[in-house]
GROMACS .gro file of C-alpha atoms in nm:
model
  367
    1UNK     CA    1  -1.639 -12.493   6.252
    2UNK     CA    2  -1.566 -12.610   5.903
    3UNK     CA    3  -1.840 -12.469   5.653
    4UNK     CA    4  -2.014 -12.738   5.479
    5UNK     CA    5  -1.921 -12.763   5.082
    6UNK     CA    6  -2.232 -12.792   4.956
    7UNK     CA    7  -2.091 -12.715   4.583
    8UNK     CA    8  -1.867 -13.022   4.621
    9UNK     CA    9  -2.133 -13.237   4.690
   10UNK     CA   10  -2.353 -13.124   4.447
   11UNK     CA   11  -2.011 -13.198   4.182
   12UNK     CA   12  -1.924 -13.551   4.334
   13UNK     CA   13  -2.407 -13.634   4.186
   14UNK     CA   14  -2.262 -13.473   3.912
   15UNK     CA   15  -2.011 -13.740   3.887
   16UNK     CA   16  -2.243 -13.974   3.912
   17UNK     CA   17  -2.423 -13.878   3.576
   18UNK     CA   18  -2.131 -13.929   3.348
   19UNK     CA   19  -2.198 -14.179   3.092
   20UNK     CA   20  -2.570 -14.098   3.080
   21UNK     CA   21  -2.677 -13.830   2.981
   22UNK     CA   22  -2.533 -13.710   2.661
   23UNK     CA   23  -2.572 -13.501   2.491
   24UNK     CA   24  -2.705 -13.331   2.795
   25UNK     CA   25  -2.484 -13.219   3.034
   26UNK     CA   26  -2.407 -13.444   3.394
   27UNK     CA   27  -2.548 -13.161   3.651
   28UNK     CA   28  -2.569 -13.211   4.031
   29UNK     CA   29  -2.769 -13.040   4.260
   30UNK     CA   30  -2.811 -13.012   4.651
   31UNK     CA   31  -3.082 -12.860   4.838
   32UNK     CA   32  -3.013 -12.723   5.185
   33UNK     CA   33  -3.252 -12.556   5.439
   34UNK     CA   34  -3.130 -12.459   5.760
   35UNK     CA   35  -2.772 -12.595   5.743
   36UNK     CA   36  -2.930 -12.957   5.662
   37UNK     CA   37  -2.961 -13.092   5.343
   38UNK     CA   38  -3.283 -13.187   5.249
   39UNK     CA   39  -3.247 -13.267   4.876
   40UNK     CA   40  -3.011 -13.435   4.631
   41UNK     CA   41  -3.016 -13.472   4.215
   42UNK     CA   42  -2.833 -13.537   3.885
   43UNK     CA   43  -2.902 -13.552   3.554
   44UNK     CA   44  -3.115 -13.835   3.454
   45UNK     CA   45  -3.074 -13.988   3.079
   46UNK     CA   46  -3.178 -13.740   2.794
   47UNK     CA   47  -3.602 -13.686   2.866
   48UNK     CA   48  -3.600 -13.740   3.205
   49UNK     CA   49  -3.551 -13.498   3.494
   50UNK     CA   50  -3.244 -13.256   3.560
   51UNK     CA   51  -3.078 -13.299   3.822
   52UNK     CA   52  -3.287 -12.961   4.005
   53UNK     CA   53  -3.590 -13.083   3.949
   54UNK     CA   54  -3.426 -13.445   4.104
   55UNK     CA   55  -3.337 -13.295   4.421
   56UNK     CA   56  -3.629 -13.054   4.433
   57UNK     CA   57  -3.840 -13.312   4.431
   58UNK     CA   58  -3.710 -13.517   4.696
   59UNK     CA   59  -3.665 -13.214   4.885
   60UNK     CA   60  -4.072 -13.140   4.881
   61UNK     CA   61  -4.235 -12.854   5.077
   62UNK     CA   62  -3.897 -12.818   5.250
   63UNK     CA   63  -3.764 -12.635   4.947
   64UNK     CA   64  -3.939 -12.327   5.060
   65UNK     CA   65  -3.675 -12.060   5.157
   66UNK     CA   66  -3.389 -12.315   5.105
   67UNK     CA   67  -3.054 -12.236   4.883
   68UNK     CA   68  -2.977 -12.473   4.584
   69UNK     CA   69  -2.688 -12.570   4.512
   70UNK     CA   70  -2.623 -12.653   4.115
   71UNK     CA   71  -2.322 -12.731   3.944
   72UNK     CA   72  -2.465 -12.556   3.608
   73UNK     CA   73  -2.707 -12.234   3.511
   74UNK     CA   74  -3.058 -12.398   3.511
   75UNK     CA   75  -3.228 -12.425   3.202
   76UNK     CA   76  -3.497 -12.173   3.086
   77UNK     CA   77  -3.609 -12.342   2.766
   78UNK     CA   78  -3.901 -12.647   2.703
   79UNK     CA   79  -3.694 -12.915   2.523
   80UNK     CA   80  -3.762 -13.271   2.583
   81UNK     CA   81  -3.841 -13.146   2.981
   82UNK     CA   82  -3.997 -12.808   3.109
   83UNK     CA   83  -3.758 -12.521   3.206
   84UNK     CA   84  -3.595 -12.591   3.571
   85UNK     CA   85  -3.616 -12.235   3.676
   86UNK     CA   86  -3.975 -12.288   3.618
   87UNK     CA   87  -3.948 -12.532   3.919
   88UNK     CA   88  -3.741 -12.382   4.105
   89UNK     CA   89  -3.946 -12.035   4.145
   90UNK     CA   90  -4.269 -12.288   4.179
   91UNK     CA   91  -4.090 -12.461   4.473
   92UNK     CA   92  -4.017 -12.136   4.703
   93UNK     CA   93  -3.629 -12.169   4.651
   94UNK     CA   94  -3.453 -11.812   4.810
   95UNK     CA   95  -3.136 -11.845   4.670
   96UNK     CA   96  -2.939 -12.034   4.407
   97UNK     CA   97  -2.548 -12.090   4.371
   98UNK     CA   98  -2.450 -12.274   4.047
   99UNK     CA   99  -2.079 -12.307   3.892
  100UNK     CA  100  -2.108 -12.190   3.583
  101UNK     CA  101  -2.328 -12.072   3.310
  102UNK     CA  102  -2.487 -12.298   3.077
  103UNK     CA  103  -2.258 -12.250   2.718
  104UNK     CA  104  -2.580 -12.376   2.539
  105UNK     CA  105  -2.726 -11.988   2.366
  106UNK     CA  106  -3.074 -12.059   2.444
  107UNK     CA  107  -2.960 -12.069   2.766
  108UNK     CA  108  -2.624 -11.865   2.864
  109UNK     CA  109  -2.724 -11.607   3.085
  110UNK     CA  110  -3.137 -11.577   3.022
  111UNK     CA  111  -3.145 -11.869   3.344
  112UNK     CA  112  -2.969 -11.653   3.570
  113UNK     CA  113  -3.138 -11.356   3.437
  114UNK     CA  114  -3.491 -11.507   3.488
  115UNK     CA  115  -3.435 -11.639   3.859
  116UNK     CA  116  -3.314 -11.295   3.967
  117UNK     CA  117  -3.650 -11.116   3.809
  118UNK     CA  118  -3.810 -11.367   3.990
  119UNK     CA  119  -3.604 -11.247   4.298
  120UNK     CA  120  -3.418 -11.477   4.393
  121UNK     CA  121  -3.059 -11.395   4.473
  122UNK     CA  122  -2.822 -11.555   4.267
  123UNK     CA  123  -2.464 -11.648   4.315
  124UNK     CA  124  -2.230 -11.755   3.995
  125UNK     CA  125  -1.867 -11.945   3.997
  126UNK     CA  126  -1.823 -12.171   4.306
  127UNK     CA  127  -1.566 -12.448   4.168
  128UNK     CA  128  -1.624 -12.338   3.822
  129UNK     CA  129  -1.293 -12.468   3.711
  130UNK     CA  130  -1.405 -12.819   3.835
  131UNK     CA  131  -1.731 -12.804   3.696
  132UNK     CA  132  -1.611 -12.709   3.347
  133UNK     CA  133  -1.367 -12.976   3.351
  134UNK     CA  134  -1.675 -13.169   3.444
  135UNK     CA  135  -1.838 -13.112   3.120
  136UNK     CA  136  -1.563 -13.026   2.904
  137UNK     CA  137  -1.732 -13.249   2.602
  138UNK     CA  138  -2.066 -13.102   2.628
  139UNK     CA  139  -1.874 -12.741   2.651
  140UNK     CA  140  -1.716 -12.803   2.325
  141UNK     CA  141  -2.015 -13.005   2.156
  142UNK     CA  142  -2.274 -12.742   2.230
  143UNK     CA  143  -2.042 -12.410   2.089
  144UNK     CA  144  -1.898 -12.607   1.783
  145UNK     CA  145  -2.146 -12.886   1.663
  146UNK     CA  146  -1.826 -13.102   1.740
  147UNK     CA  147  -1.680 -13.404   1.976
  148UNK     CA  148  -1.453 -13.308   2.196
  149UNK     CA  149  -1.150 -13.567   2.119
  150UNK     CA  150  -0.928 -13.722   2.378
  151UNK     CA  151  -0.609 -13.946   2.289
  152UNK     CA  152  -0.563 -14.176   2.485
  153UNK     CA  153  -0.224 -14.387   2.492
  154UNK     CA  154  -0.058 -14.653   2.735
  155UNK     CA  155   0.347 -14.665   2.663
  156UNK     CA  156   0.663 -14.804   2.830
  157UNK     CA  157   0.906 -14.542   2.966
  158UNK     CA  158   1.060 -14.493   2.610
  159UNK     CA  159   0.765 -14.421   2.437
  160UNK     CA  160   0.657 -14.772   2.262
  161UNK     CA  161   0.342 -14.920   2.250
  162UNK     CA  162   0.440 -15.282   2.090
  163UNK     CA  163   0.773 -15.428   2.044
  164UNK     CA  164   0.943 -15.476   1.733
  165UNK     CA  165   0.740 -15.828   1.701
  166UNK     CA  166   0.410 -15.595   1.782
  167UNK     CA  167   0.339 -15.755   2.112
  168UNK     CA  168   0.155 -15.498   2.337
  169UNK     CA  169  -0.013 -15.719   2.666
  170UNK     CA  170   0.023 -15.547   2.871
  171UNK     CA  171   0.211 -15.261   2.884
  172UNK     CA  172   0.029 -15.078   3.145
  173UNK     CA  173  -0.119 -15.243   3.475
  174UNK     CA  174  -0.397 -15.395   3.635
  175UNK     CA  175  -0.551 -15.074   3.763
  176UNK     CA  176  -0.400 -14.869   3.472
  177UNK     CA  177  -0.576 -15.086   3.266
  178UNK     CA  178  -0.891 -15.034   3.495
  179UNK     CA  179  -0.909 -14.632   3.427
  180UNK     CA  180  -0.883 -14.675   3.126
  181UNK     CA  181  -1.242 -14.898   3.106
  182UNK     CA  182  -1.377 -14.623   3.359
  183UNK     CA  183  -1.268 -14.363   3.085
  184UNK     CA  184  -1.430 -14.593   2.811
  185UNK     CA  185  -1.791 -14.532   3.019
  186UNK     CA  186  -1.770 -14.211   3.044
  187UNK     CA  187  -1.754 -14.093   2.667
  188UNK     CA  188  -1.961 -14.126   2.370
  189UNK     CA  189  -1.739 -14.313   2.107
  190UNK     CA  190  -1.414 -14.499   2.124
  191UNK     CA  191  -1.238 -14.481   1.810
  192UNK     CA  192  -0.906 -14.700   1.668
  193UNK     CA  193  -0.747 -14.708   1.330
  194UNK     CA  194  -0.785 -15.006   1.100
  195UNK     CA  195  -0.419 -15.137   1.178
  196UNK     CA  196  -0.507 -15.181   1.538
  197UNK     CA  197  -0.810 -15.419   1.475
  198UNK     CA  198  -0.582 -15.609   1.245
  199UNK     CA  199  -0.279 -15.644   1.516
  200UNK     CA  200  -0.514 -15.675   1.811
  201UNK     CA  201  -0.853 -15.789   1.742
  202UNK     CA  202  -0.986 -15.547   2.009
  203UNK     CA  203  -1.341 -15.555   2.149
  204UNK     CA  204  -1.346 -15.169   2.216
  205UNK     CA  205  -1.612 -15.205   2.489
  206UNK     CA  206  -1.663 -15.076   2.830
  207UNK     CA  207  -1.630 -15.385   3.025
  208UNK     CA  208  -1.650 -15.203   3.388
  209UNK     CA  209  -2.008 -15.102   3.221
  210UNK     CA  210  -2.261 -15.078   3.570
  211UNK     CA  211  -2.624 -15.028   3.587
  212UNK     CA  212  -2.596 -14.707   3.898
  213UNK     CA  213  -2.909 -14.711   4.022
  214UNK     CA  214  -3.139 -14.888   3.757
  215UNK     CA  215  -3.002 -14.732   3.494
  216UNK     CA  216  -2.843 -14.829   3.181
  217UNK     CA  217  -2.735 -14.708   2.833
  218UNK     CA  218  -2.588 -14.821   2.532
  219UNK     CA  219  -2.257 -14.941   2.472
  220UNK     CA  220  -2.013 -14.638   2.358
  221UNK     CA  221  -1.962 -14.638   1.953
  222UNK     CA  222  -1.734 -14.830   1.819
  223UNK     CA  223  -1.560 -14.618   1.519
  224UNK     CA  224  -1.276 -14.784   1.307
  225UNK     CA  225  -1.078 -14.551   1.039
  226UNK     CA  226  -1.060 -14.817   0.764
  227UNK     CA  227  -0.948 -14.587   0.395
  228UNK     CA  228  -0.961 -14.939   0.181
  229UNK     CA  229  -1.181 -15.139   0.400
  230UNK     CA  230  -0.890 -15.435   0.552
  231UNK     CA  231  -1.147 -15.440   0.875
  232UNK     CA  232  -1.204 -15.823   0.916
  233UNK     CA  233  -1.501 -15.928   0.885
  234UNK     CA  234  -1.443 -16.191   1.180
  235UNK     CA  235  -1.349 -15.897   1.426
  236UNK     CA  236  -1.469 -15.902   1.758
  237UNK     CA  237  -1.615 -15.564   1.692
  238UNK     CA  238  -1.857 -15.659   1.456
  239UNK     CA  239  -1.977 -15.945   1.822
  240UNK     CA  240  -1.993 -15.718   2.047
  241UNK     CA  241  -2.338 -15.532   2.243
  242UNK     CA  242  -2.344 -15.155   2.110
  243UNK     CA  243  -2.306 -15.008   1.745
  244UNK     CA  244  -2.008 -15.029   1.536
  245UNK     CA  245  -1.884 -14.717   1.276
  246UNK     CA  246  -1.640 -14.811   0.959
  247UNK     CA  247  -1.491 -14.482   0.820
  248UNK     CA  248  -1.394 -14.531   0.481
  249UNK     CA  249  -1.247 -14.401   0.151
  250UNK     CA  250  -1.325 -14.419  -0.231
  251UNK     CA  251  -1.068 -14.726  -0.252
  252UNK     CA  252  -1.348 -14.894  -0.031
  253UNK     CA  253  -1.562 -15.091  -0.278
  254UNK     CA  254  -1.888 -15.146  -0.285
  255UNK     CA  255  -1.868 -15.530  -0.176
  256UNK     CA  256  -1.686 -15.444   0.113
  257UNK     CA  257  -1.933 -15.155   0.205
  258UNK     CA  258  -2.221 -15.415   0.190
  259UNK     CA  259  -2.038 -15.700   0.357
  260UNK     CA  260  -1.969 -15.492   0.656
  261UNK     CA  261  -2.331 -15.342   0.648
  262UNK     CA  262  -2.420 -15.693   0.637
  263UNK     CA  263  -2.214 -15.770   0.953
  264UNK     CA  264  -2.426 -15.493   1.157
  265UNK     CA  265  -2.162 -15.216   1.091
  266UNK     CA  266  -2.276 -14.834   0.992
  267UNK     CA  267  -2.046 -14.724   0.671
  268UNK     CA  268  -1.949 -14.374   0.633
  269UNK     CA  269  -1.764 -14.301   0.311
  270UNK     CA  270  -1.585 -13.986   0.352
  271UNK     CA  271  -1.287 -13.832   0.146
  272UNK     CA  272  -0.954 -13.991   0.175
  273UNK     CA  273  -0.569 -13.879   0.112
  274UNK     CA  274  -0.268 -14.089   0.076
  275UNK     CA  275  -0.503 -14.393   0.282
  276UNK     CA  276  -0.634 -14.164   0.562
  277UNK     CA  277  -0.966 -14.030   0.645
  278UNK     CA  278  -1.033 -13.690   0.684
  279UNK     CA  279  -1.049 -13.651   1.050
  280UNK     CA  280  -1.215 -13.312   1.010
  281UNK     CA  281  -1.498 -13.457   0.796
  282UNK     CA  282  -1.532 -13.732   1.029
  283UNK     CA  283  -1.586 -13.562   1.356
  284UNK     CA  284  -1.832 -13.334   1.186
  285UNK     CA  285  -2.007 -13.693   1.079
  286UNK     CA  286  -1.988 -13.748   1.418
  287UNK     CA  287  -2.119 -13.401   1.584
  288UNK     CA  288  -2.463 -13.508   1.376
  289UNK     CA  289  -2.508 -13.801   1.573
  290UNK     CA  290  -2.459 -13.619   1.868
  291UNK     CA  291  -2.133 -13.766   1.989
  292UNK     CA  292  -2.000 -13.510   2.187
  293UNK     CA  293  -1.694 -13.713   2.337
  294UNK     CA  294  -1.447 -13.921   2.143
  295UNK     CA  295  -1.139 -14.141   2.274
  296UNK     CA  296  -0.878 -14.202   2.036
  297UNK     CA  297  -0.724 -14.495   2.155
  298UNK     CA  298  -0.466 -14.563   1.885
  299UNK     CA  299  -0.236 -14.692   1.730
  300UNK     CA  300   0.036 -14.465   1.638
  301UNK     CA  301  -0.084 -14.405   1.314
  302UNK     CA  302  -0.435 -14.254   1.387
  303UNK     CA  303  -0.290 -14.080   1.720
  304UNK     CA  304  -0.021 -13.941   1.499
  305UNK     CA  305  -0.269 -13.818   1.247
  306UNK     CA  306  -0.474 -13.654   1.529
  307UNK     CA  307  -0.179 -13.411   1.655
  308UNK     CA  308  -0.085 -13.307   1.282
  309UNK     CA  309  -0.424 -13.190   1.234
  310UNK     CA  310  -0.467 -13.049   1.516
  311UNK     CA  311  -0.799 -13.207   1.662
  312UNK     CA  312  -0.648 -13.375   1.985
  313UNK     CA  313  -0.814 -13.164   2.313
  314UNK     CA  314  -0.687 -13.343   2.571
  315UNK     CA  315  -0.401 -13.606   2.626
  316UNK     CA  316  -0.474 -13.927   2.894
  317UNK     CA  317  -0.100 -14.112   2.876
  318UNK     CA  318  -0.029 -14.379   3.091
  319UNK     CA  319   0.332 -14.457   3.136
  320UNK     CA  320   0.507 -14.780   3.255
  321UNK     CA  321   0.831 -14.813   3.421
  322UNK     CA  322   0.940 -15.048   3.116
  323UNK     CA  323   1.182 -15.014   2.877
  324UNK     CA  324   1.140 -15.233   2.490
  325UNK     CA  325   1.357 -15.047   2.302
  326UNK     CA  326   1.393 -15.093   1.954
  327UNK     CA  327   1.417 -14.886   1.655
  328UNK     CA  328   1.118 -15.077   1.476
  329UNK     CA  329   0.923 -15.118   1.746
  330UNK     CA  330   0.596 -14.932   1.737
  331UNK     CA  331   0.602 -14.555   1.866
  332UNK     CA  332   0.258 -14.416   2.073
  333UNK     CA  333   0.242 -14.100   1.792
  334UNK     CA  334   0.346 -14.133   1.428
  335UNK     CA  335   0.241 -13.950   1.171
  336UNK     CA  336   0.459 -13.604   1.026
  337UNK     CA  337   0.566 -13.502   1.359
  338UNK     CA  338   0.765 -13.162   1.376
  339UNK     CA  339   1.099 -13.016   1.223
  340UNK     CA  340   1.161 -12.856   1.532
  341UNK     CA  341   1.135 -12.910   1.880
  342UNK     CA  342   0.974 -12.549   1.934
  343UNK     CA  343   0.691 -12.612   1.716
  344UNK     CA  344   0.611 -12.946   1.915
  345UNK     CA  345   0.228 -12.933   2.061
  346UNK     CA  346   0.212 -12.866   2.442
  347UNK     CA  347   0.040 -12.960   2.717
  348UNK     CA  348  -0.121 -12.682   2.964
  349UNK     CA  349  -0.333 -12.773   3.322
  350UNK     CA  350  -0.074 -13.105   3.378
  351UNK     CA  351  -0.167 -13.313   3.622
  352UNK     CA  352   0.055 -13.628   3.702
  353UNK     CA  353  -0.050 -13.851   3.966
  354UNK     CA  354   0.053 -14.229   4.081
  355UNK     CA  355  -0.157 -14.556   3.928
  356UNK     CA  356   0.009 -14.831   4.112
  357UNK     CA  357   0.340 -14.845   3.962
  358UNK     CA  358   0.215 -14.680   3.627
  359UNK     CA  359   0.232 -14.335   3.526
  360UNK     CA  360  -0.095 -14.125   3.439
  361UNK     CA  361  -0.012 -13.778   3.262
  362UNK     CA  362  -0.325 -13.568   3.174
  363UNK     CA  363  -0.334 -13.259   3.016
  364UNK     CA  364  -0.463 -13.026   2.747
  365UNK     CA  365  -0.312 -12.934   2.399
  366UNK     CA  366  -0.215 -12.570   2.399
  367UNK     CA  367  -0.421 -12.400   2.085
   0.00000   0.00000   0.00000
């Protein structure tokens, strides 16, 4: 007989938490007594119940002597909820099994150390590759105060993103198109240089937005690099549900500041070289509003100014089997580039996989 995965359950509620509950982490847990499952949780929006106390719960007097199964180290602090272990000693469980610890250092290791005084037995790293994935933004957020950045790019098989007359619909396909909304709902900002609101007029929402289960949140943030401030002030951006962020220089004026403040847009003025941002300064801006997930969506100039900092995490490319051709049409990455082809950024943990007859190549930048 096929043992039950009770840690891949408890991963596929996690799932179901992304998009909510930043900048907590999207937790799943499963409560099983007697080989039956008798309890299931995840991570409600920030001030409302972890996923543990979710399934626990639902699970009621049955949780007495039964195993949890959690895709993260329970808490052990009061924040904007009581501790979970707290609830789970209350509740009788025997025995937990969670992923991985929580990164968080009010937490790492004091959870687990507080359920085993309490003697329960403990065991640690079930799928913990999976669940870290899981959570890779709120890894990153909670040990470095910033987002965790992923560039995002849809090209034809030669690397454009536009031809040379800067048409770009669409490059990518119906359900390429469609992951890349699902990606949209599942981070905290989407972010675009000033060049592509000009060209495109992009609404930089998550239009596959769904209310799971009652729930709802705000749109992701809309953040535009704009040095001198060319944003138009007729951009869809500025008509859209959600917040919208302008990043701008010194050459910004103080008109401009106020007409797009005026608009409904938040202005950040932050120091500017040659007409670029400083990325650094920017996600740091970003890290205090809690944004703990960014997707850089382009164009070439932003995405190429990403990889010559440095700051890219993770790489989402889709790739069509087109060809445009071209030598002035518009390239996915710009920016400096390399002198060499050994000093060009890898990728490690590839994964390639079919999207219709697109493409999708994931991976993260070697550091």
């Amino acid at each position: 007989m096929v043992p039950v995965d009770y840690m891949g359950q408890a991963l596929s509620l996690a799932r179901l938490a992304l998009g909510y509950t930043s900048p907590n982490p999207a937790v799943g847990a499963v409560v099983v007594k007697d080989g039956l499952v008798v309890g299931l949780g995840y991570t409600q929006p920030p001030g409302s119940r972890h996923a543990e106390v979710v399934a626990l719960q639902q699970a009621e007097d049955r949780a007495r002597g039964a195993s949890l199964f959690v895709t993260m180290e329970p808490c052990c602090h009061y924040g904007r909820t009581p501790p979970c272990v707290e609830a789970i000693v209350a509740a009788g469980i025997a025995e937990v099994h969670f992923s991985m610890l929580d990164p968080n250092p009010v937490v790492c290791g004091k959870g687990k150390a507080e359920l085993e005084k309490a003697g329960l037995r403990i065991y640690l790293g079930e799928r913990q590759e999976e669940a870290f994935e899981l959570n890779e933004a709120y890894v990153k957020y909670i040990t470095t105060g910033l987002p965790f950045v992923t560039a995002k790019m849809a090209m034809s098989l030669d690397g454009r993103i536009a031809t040379r007359s800067g048409d770009s619909k669409w490059i990518s396909g119906e359900k390429a198109r469609q992951y890349a909304q699902d990606l949209r709902h599942s981070v905290d900002a989407i972010m675009v240089g000033v060049n592509t609101v000009v060209a495109d007029d992009p609404r930089l929402t998550a239009r596959s937005f769904s209310d799971r289960g009652g729930r709802s949140r705000k749109q992701p943030l809309r953040v535009i690099l704009d040095a001198s401030g060319r944003t138009p002030l007729t951009a869809q951006v500025f008509k859209e549900p959600g917040d919208t962020l302008l990043a701008v220089g010194s050459s910004c004026g103080p008109e401009k500041v106020e007409a797009f403040v005026k608009a409904g847009a938040e202005v950040v003025s932050l120091p500017s070289e040659r007409g670029l941002v400083d990325l650094q300064a920017l996600l740091k801006e970003l890290g205090k509003k809690e944004i703990t997930s960014v997707l850089v969506e382009g164009g070439g100039a932003l995405l190429g100014s990403f990889f010559d900092s440095g700051l890219v995490d993770k790489v989402v490319a889709f790739i069509a089997p087109l060809i445009i051709g071209g030598k002035d049409a518009k390239s996915a990455v710009e920016g400096y580039g390399v002198d060499k082809v050994g000093q060009a950024l890898r990728l490690d943990r590839v994964r390639i996989e079919r999207v219709a007859d697109d493409l999708l190549l994931q991976g993260y930048v070697s550091k």
